[in-house]
mmCIF file of C-alpha atoms in Angstrom:
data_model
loop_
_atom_site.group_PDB
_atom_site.id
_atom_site.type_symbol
_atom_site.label_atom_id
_atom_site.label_comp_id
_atom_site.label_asym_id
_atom_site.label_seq_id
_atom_site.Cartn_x
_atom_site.Cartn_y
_atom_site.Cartn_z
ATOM 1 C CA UNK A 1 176.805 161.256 22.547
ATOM 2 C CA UNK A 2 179.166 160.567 25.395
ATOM 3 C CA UNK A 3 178.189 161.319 28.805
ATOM 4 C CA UNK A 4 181.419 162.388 30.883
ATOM 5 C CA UNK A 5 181.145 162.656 34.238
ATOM 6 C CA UNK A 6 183.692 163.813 36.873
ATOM 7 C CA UNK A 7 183.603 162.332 40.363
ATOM 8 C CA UNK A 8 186.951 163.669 42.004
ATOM 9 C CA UNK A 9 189.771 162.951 42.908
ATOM 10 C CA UNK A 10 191.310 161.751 39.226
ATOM 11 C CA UNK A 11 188.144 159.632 38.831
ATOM 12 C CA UNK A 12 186.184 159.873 35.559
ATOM 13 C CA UNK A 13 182.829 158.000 34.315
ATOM 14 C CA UNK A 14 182.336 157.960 30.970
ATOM 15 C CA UNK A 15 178.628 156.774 29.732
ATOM 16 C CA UNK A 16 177.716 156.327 25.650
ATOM 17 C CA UNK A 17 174.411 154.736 24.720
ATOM 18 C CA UNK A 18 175.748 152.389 21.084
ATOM 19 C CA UNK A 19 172.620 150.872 20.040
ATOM 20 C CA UNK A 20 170.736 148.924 22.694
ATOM 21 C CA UNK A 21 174.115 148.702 24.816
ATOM 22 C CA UNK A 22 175.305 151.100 27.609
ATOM 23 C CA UNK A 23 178.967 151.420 27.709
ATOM 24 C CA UNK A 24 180.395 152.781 30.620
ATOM 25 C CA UNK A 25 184.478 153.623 31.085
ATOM 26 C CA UNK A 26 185.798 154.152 34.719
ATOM 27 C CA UNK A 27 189.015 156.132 34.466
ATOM 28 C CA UNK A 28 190.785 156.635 38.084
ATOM 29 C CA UNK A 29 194.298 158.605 37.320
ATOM 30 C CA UNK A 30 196.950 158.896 40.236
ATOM 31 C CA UNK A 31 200.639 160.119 40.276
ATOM 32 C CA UNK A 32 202.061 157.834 37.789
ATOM 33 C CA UNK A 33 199.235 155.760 37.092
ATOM 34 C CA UNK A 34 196.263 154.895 35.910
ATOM 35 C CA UNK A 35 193.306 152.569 35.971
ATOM 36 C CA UNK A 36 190.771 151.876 33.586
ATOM 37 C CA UNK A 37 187.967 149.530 33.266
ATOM 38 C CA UNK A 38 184.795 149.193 30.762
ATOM 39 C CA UNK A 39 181.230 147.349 30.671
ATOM 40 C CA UNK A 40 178.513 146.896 28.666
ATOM 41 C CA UNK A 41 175.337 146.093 29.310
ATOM 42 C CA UNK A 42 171.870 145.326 27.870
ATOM 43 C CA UNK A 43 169.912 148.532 28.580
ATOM 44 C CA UNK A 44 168.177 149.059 25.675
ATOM 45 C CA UNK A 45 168.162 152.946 23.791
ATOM 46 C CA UNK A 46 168.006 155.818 25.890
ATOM 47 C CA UNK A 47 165.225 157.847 26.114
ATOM 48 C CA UNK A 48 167.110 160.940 28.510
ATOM 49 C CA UNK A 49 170.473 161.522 29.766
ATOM 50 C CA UNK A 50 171.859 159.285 32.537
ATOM 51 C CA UNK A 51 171.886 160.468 35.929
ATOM 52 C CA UNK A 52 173.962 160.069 38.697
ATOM 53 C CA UNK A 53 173.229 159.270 42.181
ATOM 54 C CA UNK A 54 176.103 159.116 44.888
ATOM 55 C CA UNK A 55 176.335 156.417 47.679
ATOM 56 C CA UNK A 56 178.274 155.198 50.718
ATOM 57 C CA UNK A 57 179.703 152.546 48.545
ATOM 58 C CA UNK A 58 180.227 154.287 45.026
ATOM 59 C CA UNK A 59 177.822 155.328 42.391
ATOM 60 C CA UNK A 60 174.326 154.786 40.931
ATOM 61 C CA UNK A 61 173.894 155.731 36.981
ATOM 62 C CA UNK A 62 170.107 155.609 36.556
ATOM 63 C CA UNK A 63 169.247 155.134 32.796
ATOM 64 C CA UNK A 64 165.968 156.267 31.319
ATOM 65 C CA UNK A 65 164.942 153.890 28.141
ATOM 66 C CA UNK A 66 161.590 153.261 26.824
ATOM 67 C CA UNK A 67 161.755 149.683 28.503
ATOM 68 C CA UNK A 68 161.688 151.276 32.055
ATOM 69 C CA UNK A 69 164.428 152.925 34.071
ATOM 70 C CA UNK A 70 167.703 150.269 34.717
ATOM 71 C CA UNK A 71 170.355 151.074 37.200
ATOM 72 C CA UNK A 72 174.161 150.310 37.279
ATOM 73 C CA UNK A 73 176.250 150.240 40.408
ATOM 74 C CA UNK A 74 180.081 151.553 40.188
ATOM 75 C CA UNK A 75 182.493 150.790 42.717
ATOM 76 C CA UNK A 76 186.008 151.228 41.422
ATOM 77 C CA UNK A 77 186.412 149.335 38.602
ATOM 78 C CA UNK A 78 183.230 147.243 39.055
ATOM 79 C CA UNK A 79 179.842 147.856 37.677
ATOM 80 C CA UNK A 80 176.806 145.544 37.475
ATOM 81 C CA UNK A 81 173.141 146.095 37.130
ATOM 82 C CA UNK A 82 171.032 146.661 40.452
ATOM 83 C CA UNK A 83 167.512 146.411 41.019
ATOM 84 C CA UNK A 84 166.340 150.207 41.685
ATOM 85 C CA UNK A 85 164.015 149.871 44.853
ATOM 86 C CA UNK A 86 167.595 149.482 47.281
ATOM 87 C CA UNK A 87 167.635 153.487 46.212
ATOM 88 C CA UNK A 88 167.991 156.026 48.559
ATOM 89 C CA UNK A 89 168.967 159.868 48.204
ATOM 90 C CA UNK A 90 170.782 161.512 45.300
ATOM 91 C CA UNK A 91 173.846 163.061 44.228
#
């Protein structure tokens, strides 16, 4: 199942759990353009639905697998894994 979430402004997360990956789409849409950019990661299978966490800088998706929880920072069009602990607040 594909997790679609809607940040604003013509910006678009889009998170699908394929296996032991975690795909995640950023789609940013503008007048007369559009930006797109995709990752996958090692996260293992979910275990709940993703959550979201806003910061100063962008967004936290906080994945639940039986593993333990991972965490992957989006700003723009870049995401990478983050180590949980620098968490603070929620969306």
């Amino acid at each position: 199942m594909v997790y679609v979430c809607d940040l604003g402004s013509g910006h678009n997360v889009y998170l699908d759990n394929q296996g032991m990956q975690t795909v995640i789409t950023s789609v940013s849409s503008g007048p007369g353009q559009q930006q797109q950019a995709s990752s996958s990661l090692q996260t293992g299978a979910w275990t709940a639905p993703p959550q979201l966490f806003r910061t100063p800088t962008g967004v936290v998706v906080k994945i639940f697998t039986a593993q333990g929880d991972r965490f992957i920072q989006i700003q723009g069009s870049t995401m990478h894994a983050i180590d949980g602990a620098i968490m603070v607040g929620s969306a």
